[in-house]
N, C-alpha and C. Protein backbone atom coordinates (compact mmCIF):
# COMPACT_ATOMS: atom_id res chain seq x y z
N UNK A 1 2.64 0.23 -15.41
CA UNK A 1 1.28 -0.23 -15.20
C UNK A 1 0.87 -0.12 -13.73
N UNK A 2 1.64 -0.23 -12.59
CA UNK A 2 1.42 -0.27 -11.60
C UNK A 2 1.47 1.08 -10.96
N UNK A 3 2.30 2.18 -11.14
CA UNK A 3 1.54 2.92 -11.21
C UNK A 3 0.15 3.55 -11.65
N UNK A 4 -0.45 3.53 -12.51
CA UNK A 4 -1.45 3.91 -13.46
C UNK A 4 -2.50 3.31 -12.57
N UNK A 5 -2.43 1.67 -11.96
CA UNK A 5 -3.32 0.85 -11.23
C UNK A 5 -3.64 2.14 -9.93
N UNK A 6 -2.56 2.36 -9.28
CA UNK A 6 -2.27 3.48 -8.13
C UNK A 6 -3.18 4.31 -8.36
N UNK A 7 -2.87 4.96 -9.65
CA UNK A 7 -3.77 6.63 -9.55
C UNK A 7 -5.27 5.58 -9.84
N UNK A 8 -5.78 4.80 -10.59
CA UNK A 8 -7.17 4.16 -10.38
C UNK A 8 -7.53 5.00 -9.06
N UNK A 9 -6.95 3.84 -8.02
CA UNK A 9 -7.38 3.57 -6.77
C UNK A 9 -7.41 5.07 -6.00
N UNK A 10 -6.46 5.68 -6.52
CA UNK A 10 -6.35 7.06 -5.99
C UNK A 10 -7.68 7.74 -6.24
N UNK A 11 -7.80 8.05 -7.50
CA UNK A 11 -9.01 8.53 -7.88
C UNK A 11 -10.54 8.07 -7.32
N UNK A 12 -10.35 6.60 -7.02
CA UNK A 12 -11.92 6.19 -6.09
C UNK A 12 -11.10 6.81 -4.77
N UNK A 13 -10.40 7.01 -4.09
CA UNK A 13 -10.38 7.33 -3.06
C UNK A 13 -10.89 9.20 -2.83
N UNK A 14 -10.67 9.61 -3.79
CA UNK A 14 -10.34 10.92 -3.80
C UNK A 14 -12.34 11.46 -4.28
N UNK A 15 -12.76 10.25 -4.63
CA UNK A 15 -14.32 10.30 -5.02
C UNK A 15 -15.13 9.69 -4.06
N UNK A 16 -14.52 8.92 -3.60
CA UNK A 16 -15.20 8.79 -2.04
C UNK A 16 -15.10 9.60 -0.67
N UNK A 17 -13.78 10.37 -0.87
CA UNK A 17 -13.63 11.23 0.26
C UNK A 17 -14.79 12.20 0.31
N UNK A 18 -15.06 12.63 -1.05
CA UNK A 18 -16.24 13.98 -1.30
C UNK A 18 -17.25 13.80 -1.79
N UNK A 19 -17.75 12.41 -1.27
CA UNK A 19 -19.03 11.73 -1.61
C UNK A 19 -19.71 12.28 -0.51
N UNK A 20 -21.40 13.03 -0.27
CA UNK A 20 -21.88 13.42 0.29
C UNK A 20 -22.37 12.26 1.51
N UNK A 21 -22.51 12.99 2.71
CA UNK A 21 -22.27 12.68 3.71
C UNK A 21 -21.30 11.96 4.32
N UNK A 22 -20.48 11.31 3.44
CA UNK A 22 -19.00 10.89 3.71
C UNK A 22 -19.53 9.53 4.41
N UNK A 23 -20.09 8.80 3.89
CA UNK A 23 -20.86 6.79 4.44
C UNK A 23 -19.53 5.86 3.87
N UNK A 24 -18.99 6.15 3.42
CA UNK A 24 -17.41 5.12 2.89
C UNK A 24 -16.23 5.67 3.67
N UNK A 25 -16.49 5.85 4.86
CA UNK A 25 -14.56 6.46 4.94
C UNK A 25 -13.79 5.32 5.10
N UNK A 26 -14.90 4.46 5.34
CA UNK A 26 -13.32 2.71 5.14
C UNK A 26 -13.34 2.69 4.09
N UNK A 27 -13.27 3.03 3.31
CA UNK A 27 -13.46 2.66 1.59
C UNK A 27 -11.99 3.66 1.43
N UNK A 28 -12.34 4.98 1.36
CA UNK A 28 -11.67 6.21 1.50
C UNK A 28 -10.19 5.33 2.17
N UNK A 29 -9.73 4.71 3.02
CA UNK A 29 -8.98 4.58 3.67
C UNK A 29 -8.13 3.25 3.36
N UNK A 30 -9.11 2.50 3.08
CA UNK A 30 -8.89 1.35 1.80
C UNK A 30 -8.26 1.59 1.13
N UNK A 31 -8.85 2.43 0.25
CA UNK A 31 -8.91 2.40 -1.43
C UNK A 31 -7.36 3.06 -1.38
N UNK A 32 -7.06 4.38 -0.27
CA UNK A 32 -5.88 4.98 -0.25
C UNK A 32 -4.66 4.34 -0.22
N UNK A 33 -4.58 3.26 0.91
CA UNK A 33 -3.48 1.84 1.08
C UNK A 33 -3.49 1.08 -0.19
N UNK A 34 -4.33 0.69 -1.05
CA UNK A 34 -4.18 0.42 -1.93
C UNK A 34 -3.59 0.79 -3.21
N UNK A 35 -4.03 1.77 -3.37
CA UNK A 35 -3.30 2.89 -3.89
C UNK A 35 -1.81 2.70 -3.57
N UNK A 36 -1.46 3.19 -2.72
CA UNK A 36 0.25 2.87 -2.19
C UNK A 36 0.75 1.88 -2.30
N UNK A 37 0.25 0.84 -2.06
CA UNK A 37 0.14 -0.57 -2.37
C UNK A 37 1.47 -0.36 -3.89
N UNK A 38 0.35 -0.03 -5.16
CA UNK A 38 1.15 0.14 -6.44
C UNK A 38 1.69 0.82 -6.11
N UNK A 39 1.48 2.65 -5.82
CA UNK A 39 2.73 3.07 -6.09
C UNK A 39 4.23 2.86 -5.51
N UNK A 40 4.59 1.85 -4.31
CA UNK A 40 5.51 1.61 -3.66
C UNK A 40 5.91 0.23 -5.02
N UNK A 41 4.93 -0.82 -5.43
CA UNK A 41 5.58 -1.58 -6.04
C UNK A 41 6.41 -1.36 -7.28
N UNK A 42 5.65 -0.56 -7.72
CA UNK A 42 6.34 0.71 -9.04
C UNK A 42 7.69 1.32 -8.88
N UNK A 43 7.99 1.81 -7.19
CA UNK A 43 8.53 2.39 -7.15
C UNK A 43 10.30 1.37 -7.25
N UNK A 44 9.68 0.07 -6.38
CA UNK A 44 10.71 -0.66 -6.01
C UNK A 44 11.35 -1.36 -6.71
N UNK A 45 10.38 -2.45 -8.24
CA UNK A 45 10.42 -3.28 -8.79
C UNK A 45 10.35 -2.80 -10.20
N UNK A 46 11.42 -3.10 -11.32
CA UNK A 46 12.44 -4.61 -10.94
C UNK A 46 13.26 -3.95 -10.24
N UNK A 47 14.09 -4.89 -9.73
CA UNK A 47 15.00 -4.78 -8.17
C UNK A 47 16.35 -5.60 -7.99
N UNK A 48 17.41 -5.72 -8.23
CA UNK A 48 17.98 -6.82 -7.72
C UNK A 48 18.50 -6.55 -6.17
N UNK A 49 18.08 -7.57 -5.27
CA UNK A 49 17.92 -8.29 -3.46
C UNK A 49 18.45 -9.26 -3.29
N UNK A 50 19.66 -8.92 -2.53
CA UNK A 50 20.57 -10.20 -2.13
C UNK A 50 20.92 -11.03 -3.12
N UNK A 51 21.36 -10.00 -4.27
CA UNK A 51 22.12 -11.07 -5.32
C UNK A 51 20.98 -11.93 -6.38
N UNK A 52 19.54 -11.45 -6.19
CA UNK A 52 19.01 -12.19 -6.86
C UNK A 52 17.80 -11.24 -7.63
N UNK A 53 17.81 -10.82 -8.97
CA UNK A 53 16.81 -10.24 -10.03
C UNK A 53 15.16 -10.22 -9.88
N UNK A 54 14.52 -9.36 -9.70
CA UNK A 54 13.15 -9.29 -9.33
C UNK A 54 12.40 -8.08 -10.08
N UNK A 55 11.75 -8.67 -11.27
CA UNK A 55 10.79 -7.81 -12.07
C UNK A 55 9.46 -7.27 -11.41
N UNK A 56 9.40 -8.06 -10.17
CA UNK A 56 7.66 -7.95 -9.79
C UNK A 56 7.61 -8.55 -8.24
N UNK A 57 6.79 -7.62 -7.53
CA UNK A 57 6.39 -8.18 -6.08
C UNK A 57 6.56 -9.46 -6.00
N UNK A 58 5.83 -10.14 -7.03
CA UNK A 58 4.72 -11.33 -6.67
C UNK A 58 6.26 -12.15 -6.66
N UNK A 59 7.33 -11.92 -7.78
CA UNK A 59 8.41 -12.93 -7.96
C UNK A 59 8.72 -13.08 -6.51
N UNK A 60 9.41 -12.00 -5.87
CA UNK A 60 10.23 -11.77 -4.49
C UNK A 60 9.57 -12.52 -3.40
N UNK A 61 7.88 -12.61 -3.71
CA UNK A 61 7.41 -13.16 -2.63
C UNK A 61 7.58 -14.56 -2.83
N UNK A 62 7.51 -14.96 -3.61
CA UNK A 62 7.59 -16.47 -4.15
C UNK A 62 8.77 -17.12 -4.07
N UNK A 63 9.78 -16.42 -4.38
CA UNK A 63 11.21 -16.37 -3.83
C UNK A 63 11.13 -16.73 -2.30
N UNK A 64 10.59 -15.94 -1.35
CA UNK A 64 10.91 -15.69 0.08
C UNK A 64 9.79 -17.01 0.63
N UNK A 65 8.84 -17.08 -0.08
CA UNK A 65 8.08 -18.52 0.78
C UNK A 65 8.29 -19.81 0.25
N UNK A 66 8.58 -20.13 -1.19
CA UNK A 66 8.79 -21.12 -2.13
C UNK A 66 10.61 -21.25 -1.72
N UNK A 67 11.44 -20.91 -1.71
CA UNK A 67 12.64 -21.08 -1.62
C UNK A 67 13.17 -21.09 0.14
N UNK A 68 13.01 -19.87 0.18
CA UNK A 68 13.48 -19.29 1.94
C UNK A 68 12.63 -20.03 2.93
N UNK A 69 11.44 -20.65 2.67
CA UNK A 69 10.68 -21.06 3.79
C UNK A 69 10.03 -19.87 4.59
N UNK A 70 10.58 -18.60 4.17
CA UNK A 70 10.33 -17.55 5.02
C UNK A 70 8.42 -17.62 4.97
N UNK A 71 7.89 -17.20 6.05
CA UNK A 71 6.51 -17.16 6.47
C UNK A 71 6.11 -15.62 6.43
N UNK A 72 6.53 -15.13 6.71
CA UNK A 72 6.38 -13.20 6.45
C UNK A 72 5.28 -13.01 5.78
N UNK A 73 4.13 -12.76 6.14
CA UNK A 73 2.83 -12.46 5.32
C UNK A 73 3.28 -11.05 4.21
N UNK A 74 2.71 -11.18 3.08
CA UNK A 74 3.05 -10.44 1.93
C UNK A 74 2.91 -8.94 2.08
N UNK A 75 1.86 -8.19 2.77
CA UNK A 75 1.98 -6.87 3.54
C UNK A 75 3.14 -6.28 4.40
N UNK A 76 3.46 -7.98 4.88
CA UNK A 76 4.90 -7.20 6.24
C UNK A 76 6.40 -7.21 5.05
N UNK A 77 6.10 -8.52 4.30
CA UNK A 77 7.27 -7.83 3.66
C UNK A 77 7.46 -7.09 2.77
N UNK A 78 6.29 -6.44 1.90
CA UNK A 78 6.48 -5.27 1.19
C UNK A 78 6.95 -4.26 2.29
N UNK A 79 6.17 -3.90 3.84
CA UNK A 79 6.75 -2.99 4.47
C UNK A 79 8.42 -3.07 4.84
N UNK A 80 8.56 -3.98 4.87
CA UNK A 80 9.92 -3.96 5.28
C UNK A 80 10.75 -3.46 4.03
N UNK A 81 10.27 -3.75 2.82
CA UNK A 81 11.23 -3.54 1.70
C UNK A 81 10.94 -1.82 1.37
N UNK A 82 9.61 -1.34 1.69
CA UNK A 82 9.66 -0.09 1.53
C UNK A 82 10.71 0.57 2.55
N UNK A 83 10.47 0.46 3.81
CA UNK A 83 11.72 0.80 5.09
C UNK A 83 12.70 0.39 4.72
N UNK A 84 13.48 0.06 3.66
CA UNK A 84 14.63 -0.86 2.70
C UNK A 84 14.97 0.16 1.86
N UNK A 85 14.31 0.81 0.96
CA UNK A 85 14.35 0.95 -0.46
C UNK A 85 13.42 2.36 -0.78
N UNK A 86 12.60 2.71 0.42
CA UNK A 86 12.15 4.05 0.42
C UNK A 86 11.99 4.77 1.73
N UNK A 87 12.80 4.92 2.36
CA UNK A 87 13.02 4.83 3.80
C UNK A 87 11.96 6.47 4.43
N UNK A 88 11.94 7.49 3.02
CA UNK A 88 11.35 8.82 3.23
C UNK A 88 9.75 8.61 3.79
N UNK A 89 9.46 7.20 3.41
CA UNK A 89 7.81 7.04 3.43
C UNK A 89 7.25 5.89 4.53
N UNK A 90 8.54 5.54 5.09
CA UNK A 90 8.67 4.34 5.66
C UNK A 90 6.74 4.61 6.75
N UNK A 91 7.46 5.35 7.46
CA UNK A 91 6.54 5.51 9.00
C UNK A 91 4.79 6.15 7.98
N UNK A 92 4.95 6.69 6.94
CA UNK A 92 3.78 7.05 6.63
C UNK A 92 2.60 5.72 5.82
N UNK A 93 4.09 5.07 5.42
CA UNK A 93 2.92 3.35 4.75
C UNK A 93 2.75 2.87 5.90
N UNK A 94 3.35 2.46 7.00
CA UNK A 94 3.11 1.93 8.49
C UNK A 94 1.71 2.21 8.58
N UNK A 95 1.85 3.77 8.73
CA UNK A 95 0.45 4.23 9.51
C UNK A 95 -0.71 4.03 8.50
N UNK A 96 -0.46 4.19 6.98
CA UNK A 96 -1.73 4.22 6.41
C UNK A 96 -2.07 2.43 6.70
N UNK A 97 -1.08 1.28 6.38
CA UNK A 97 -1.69 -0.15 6.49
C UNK A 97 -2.36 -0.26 7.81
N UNK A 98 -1.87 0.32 8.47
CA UNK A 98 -2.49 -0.11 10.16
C UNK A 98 -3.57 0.38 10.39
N UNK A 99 -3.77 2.14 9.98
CA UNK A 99 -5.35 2.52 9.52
C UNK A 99 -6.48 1.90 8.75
N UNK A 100 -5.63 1.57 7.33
CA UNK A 100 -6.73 0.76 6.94
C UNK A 100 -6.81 -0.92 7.45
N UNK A 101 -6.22 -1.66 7.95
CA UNK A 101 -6.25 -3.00 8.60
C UNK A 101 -7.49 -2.67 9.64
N UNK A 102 -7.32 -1.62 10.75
CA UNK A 102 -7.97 -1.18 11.60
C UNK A 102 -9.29 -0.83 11.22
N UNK A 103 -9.40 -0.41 10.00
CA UNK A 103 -11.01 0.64 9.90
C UNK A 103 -11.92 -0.99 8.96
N UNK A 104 -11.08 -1.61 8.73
CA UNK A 104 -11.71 -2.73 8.36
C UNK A 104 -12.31 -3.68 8.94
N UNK A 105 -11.70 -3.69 10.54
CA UNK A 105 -12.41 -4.98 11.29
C UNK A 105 -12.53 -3.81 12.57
N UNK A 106 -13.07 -2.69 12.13
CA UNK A 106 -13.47 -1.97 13.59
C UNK A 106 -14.86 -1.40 13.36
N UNK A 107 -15.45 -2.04 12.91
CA UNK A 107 -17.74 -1.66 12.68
C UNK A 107 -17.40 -0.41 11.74
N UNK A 108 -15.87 -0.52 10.53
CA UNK A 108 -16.12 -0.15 9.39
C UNK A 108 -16.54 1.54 9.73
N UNK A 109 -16.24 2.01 10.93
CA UNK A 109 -16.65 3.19 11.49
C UNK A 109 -15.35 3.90 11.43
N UNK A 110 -14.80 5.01 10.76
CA UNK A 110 -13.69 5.77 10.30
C UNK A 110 -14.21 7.02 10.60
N UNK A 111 -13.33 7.87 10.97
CA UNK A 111 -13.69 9.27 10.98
C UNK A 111 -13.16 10.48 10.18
N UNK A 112 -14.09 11.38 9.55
CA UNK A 112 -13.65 12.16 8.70
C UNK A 112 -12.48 12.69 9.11
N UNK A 113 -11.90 12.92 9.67
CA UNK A 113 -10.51 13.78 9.95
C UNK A 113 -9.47 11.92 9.45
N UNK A 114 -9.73 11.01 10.21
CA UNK A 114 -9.13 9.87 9.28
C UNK A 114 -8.60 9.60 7.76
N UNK A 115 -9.86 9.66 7.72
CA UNK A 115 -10.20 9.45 5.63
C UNK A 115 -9.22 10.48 5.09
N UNK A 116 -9.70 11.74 5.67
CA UNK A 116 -9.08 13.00 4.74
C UNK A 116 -7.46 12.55 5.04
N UNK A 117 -6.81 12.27 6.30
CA UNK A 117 -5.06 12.09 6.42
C UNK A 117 -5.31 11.13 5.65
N UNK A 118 -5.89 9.81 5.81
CA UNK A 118 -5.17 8.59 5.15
C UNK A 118 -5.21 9.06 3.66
N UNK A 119 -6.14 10.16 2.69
CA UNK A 119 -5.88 10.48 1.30
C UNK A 119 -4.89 11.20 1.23
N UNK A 120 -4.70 12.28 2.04
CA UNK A 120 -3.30 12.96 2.29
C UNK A 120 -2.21 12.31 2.08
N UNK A 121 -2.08 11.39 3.15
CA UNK A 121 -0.93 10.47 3.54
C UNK A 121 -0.60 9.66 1.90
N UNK A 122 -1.81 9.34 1.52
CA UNK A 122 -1.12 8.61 0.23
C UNK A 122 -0.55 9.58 -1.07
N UNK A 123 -1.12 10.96 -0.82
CA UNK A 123 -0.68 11.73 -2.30
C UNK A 123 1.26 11.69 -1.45
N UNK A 124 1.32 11.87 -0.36
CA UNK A 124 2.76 11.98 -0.42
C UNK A 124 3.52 10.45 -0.75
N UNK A 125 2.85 9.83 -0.47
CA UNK A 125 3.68 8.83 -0.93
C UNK A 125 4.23 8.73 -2.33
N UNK A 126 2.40 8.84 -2.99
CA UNK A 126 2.37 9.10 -4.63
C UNK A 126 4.01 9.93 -5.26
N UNK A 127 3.65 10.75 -4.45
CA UNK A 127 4.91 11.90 -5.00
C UNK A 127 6.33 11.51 -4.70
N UNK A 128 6.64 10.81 -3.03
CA UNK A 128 7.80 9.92 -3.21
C UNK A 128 8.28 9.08 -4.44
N UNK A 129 7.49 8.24 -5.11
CA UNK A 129 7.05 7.07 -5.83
C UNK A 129 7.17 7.45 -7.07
N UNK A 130 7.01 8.40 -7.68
CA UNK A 130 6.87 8.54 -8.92
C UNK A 130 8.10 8.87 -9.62
């Protein structure tokens, strides 16, 4: 399922990239991290981590703040578990979260050569992932 969620998001990304005049490239850049988003959770989960069984993101996180006390906002530790568990894609989810974190609180102003890598950037992930 979480894949399938992926290609969704893929597909608005891939319809916003070649939306005329190109007025969404935070969307485009969004929608792409998101995208990765599933296909990394797909890729990872279920999982067993440090001795302990994990069907789903959401368990592991709940695990790590409900049990561990750990504070790790839920973005840093999916990255860390991708640099864990998919190490080929590591530096390319880095760059797409930090692009889209960035194009979100920066006047939403992205640039076409942006949009087009950050859709790029996610079909390789896609293809890691699957």
């Amino acid at each position: 399922m979480r894949f399938q969620h992926g290609e969704h998001n893929e597909g608005l990304s891939d319809l916003l990239l070649n939306y005329q005049d190109k007025p969404y490239n935070d969307w485009v850049v969004t929608t792409s991290f998101y995208a990765c988003i599933q296909f990394v959770e797909h890729k990872i989960f279920p999982r067993e981590i440090d001795g302990e069984k994990y069907d789903t993101f959401n368990e592991y996180c709940d695990y790590q703040h409900n049990v561990l006390k750990n504070r790790t906002s839920k973005h840093d530790l999916k990255t860390q578990l991708v640099k864990k568990f998919i190490p080929s894609v590591h530096a390319q989810y880095r760059l797409l979260k930090d692009l889209c974190f960035n194009s979100r609180y920066n006047n939403y102003i992205v640039s076409d050569n942006k949009a087009t890598s950050a859709n790029m950037t996610m079909k390789v992930i896609k293809r890691n992932c699957s």
